[in-house]
Short mmCIF file of C-alpha atoms in Angstrom, two decimals:
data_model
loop_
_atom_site.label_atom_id
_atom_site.label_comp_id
_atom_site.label_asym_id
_atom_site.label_seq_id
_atom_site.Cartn_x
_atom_site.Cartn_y
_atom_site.Cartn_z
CA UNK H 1 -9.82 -5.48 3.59
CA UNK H 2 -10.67 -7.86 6.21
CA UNK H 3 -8.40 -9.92 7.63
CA UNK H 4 -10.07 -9.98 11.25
CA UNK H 5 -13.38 -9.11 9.75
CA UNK H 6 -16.25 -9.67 12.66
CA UNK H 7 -13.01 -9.80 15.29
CA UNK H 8 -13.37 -7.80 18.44
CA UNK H 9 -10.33 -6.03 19.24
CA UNK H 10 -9.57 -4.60 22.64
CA UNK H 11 -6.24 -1.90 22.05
CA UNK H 12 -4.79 -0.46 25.75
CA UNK H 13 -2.83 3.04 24.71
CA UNK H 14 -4.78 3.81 22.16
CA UNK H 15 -4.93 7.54 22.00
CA UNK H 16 -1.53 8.05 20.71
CA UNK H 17 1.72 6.18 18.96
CA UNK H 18 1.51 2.79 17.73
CA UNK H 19 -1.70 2.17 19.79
CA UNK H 20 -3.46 4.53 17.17
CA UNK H 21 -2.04 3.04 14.30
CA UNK H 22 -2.81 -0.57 15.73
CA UNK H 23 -6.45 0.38 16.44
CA UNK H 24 -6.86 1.94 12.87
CA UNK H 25 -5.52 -0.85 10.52
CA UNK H 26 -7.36 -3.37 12.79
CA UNK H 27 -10.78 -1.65 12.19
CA UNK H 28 -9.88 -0.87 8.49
CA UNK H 29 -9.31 -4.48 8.14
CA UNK H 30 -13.02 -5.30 9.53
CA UNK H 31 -12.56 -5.59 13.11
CA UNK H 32 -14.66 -4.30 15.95
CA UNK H 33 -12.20 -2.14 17.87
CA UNK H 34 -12.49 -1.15 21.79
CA UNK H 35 -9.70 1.68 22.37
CA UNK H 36 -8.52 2.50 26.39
CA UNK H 37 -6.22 4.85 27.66
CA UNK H 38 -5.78 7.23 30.06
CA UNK H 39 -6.37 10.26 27.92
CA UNK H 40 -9.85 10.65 27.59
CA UNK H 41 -10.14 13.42 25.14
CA UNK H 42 -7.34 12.17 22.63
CA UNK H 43 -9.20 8.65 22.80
CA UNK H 44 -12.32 9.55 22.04
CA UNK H 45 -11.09 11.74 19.25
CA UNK H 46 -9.20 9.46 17.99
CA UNK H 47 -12.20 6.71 18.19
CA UNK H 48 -14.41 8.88 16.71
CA UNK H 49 -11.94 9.93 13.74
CA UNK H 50 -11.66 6.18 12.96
CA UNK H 51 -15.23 5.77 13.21
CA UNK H 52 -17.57 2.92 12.61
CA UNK H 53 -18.07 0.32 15.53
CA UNK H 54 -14.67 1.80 17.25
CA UNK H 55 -15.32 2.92 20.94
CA UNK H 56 -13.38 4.46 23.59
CA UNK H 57 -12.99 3.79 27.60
CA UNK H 58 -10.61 5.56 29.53
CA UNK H 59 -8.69 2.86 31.61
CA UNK H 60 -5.45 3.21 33.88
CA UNK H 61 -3.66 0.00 33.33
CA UNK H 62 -2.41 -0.57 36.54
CA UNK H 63 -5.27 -0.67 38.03
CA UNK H 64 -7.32 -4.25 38.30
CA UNK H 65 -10.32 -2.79 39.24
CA UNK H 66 -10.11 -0.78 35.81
CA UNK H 67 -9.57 -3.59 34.01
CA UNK H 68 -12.63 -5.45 35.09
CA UNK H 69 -14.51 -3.05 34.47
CA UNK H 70 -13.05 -2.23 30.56
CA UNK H 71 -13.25 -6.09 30.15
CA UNK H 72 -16.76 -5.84 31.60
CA UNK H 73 -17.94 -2.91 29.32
CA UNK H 74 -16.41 -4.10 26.45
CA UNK H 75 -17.53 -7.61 26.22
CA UNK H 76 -21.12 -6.57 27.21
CA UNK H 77 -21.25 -3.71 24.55
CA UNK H 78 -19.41 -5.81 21.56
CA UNK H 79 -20.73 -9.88 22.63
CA UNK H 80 -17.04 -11.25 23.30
CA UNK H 81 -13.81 -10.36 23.18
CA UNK H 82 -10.96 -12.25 20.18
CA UNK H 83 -8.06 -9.96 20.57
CA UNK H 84 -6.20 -7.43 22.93
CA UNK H 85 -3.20 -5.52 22.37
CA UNK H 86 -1.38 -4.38 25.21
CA UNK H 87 -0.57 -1.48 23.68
CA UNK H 88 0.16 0.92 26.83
CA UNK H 89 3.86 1.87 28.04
CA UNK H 90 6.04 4.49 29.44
CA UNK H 91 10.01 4.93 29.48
CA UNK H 92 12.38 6.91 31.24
CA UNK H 93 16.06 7.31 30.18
CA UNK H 94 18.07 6.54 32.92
CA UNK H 95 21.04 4.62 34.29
CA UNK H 96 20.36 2.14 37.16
CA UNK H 97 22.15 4.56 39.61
CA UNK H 98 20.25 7.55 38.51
CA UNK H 99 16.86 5.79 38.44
CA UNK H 100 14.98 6.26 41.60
CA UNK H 101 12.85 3.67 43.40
CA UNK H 102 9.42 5.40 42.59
CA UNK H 103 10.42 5.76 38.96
CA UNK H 104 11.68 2.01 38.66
CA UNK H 105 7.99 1.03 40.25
CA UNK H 106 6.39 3.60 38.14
CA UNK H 107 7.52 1.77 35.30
CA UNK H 108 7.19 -1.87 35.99
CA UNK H 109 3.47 -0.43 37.02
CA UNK H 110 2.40 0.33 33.11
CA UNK H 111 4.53 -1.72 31.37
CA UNK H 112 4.44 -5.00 33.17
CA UNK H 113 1.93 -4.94 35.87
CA UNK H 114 -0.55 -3.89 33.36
CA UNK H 115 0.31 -6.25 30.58
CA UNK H 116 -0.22 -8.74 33.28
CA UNK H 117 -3.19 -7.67 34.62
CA UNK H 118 -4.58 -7.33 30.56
CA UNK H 119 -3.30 -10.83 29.68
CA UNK H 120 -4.53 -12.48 33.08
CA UNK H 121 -8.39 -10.79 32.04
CA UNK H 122 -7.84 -11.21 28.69
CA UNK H 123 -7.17 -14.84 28.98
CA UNK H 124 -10.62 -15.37 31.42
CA UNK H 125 -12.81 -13.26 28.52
CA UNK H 126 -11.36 -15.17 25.43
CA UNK H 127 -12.58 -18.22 27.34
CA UNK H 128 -15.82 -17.49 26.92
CA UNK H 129 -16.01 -16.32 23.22
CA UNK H 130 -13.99 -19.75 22.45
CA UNK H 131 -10.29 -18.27 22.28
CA UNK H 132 -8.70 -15.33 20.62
CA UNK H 133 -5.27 -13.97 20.51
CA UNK H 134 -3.64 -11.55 23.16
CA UNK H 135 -0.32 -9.50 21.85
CA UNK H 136 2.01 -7.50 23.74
CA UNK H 137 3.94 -4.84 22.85
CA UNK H 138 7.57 -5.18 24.11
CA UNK H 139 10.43 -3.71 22.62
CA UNK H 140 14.01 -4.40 21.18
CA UNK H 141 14.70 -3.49 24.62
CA UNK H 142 13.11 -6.60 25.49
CA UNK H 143 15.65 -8.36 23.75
CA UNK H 144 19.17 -6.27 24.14
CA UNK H 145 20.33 -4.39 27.02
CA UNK H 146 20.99 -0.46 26.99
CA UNK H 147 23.24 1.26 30.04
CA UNK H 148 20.36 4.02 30.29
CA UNK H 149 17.12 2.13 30.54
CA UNK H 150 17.95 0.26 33.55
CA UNK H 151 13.89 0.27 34.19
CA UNK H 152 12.11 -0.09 30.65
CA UNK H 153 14.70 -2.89 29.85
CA UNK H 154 13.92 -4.58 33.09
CA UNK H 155 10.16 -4.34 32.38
CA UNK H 156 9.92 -4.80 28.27
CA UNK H 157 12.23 -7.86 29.11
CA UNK H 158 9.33 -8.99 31.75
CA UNK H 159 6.45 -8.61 28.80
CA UNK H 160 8.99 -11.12 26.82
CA UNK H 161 8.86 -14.14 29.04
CA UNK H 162 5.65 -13.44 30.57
CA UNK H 163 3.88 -13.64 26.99
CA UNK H 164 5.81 -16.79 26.62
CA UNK H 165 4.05 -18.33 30.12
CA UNK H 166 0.85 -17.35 29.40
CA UNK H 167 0.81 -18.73 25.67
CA UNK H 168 2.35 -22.24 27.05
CA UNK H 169 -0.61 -21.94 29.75
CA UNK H 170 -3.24 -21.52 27.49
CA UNK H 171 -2.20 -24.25 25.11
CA UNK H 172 -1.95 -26.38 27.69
CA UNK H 173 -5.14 -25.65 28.70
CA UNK H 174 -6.23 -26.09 25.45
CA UNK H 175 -7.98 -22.48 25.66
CA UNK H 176 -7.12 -22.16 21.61
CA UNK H 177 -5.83 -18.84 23.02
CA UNK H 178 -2.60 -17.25 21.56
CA UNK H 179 0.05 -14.87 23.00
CA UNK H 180 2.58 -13.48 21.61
CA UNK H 181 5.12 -10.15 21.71
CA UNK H 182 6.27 -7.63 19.03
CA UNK H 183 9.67 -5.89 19.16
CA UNK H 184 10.04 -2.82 17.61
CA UNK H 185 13.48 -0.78 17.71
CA UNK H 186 13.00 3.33 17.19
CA UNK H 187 9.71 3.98 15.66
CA UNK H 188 8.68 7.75 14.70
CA UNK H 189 5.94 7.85 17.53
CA UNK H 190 5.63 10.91 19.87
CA UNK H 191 7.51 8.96 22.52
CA UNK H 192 10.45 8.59 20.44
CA UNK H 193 9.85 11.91 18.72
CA UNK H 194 9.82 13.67 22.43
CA UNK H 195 13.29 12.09 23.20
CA UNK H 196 14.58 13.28 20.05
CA UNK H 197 13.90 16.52 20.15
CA UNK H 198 14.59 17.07 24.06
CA UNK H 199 18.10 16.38 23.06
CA UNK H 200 20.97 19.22 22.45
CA UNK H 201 20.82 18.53 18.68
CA UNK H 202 17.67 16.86 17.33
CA UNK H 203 19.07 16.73 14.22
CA UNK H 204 22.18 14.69 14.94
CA UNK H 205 20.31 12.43 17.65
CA UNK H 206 17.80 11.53 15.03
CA UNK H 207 20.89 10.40 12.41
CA UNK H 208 22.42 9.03 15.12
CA UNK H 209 19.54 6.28 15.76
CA UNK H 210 18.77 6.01 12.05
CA UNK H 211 23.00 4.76 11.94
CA UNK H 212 21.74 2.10 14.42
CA UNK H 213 19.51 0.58 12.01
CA UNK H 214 21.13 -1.39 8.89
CA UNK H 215 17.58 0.08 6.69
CA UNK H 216 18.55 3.28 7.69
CA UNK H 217 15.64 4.78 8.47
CA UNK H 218 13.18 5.11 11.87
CA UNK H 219 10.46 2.45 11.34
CA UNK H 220 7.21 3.71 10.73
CA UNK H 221 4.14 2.99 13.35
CA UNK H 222 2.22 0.95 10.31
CA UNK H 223 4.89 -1.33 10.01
CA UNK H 224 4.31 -2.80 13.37
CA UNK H 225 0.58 -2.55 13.01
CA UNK H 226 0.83 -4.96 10.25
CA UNK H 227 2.65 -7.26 12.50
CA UNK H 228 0.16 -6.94 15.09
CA UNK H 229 -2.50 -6.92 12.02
CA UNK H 230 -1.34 -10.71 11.21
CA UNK H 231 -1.16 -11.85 14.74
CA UNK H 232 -4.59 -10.72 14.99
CA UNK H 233 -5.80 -12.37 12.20
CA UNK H 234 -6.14 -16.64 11.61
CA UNK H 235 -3.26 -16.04 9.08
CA UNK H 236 -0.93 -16.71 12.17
CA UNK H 237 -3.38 -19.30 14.17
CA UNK H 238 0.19 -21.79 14.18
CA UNK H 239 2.28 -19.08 16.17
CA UNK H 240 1.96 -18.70 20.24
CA UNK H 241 4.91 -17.90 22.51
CA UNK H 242 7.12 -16.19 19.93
CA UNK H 243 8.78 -13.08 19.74
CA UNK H 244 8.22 -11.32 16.46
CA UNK H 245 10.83 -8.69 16.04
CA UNK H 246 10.06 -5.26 13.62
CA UNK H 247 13.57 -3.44 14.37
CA UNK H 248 15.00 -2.64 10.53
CA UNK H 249 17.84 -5.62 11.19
CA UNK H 250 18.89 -3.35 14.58
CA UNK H 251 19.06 -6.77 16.42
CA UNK H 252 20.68 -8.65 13.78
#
């Protein structure tokens, strides 16, 4: 068990959904793991539940000031920095005629702006420890359209190409820094969980996604920690710039 053993991980989102199960497999696989979010008590509980040398900062993404300061803390308490998830997102379900302006910015805000602002400090702290790999979380929804997330399509579809600049950057800077994105389709997280059961019939809405997906089942939040587990690690020192896609065949 250690695949990124004496790796220092930064994970954004990290107090709930695939940011916790990203943050536990990397530190079960030997990494040093820095966990941010918003949520102060659920991060430090969950930092604490994982244990060893996993720490919490609380951290609004869309803020640059708060990321210089996480990228600050973190490098000065661990010695470097070698990965970061950009973990953190929000999504609304609405059309592009019922989506208001505030909610469209609201969105772009987490989900791109603050990918953005982690890769653009990510990329200056890797420097300095001699390169490292930065992975952002998109979504199917990054890669297909849906007629009610007007917003979260707009903005996972952002993360997609942006991760694509910033890995051709790097490698042309020869910064032996790589980015890449992961696209997950309906994963049992409490995101996808809250959607299912705000609906008139949990029961059939939850079928009803499961028919979407030719394995037939919601994926699982470890299945796309493992992906992020092997960008993390050397295993995948080859790949930058590529979309890795963890959707059960949905986009198939």
């Amino acid at each position: 068990m250690s695949r990124v053993a004496g790796k220092v991980a930064l994970v954004t989102g990290g107090a709930s959904g695939l940011g916790v199960a990203v943050a536990r497999r990397l530190a079960a696989e030997g990494a040093r793991v820095m966990i941010t979010d918003l949520d102060e008590a659920a991060g430090g509980a969950v930092a604490g539940d994982i244990g060893g040398d996993t720490h919490f900062l609380g951290h609004d993404v869309r803020s640059e000031d708060d990321w210089i300061a996480v990228m600050a803390a973190a490098v000065g308490r661990m010695g470097r920095l070698d990965v970061l998830v950009n973990c953190a997102g929000i999504a609304i379900l609405k059309d592009v005629e019922e989506t208001t302006f505030e909610e469209w910015r609201d969105v772009m805000a987490v989900n791109l702006d603050g990918v953005f602002l982690g890769c653009k400090h990510g990329v200056m702290a890797m420097k300095e420890s001699g390169g490292g790999s930065i992975i952002n979380m998109s979504s199917v929804s990054g890669l297909i359209g849906g007629y009610n997330l007007a917003a979260y399509n707009a903005s996972k579809g952002g993360v997609r190409l942006l991760t694509k600049s910033v890995a051709l950057h790097c490698a042309r800077q020869k910064y032996a820094i790589r980015c890449n994105s992961v696209h997950p389709s309906f994963v049992d997280t409490p995101m996808v969980r809250a959607f299912i059961d705000a609906s008139r019939d949990p029961e059939r809405t939850e079928e009803t996604l499961k028919r979407q997906i030719p394995l037939g089942r919601l994926g699982h939040v470890d299945d796309v920690a493992a992906m992020v587990l092997y960008l993390a690690s050397d295993e995948s020192s080859f790949v930058t710039g590529a979309e890795m896609v963890v959707d059960g065949g949905l986009t198939a």
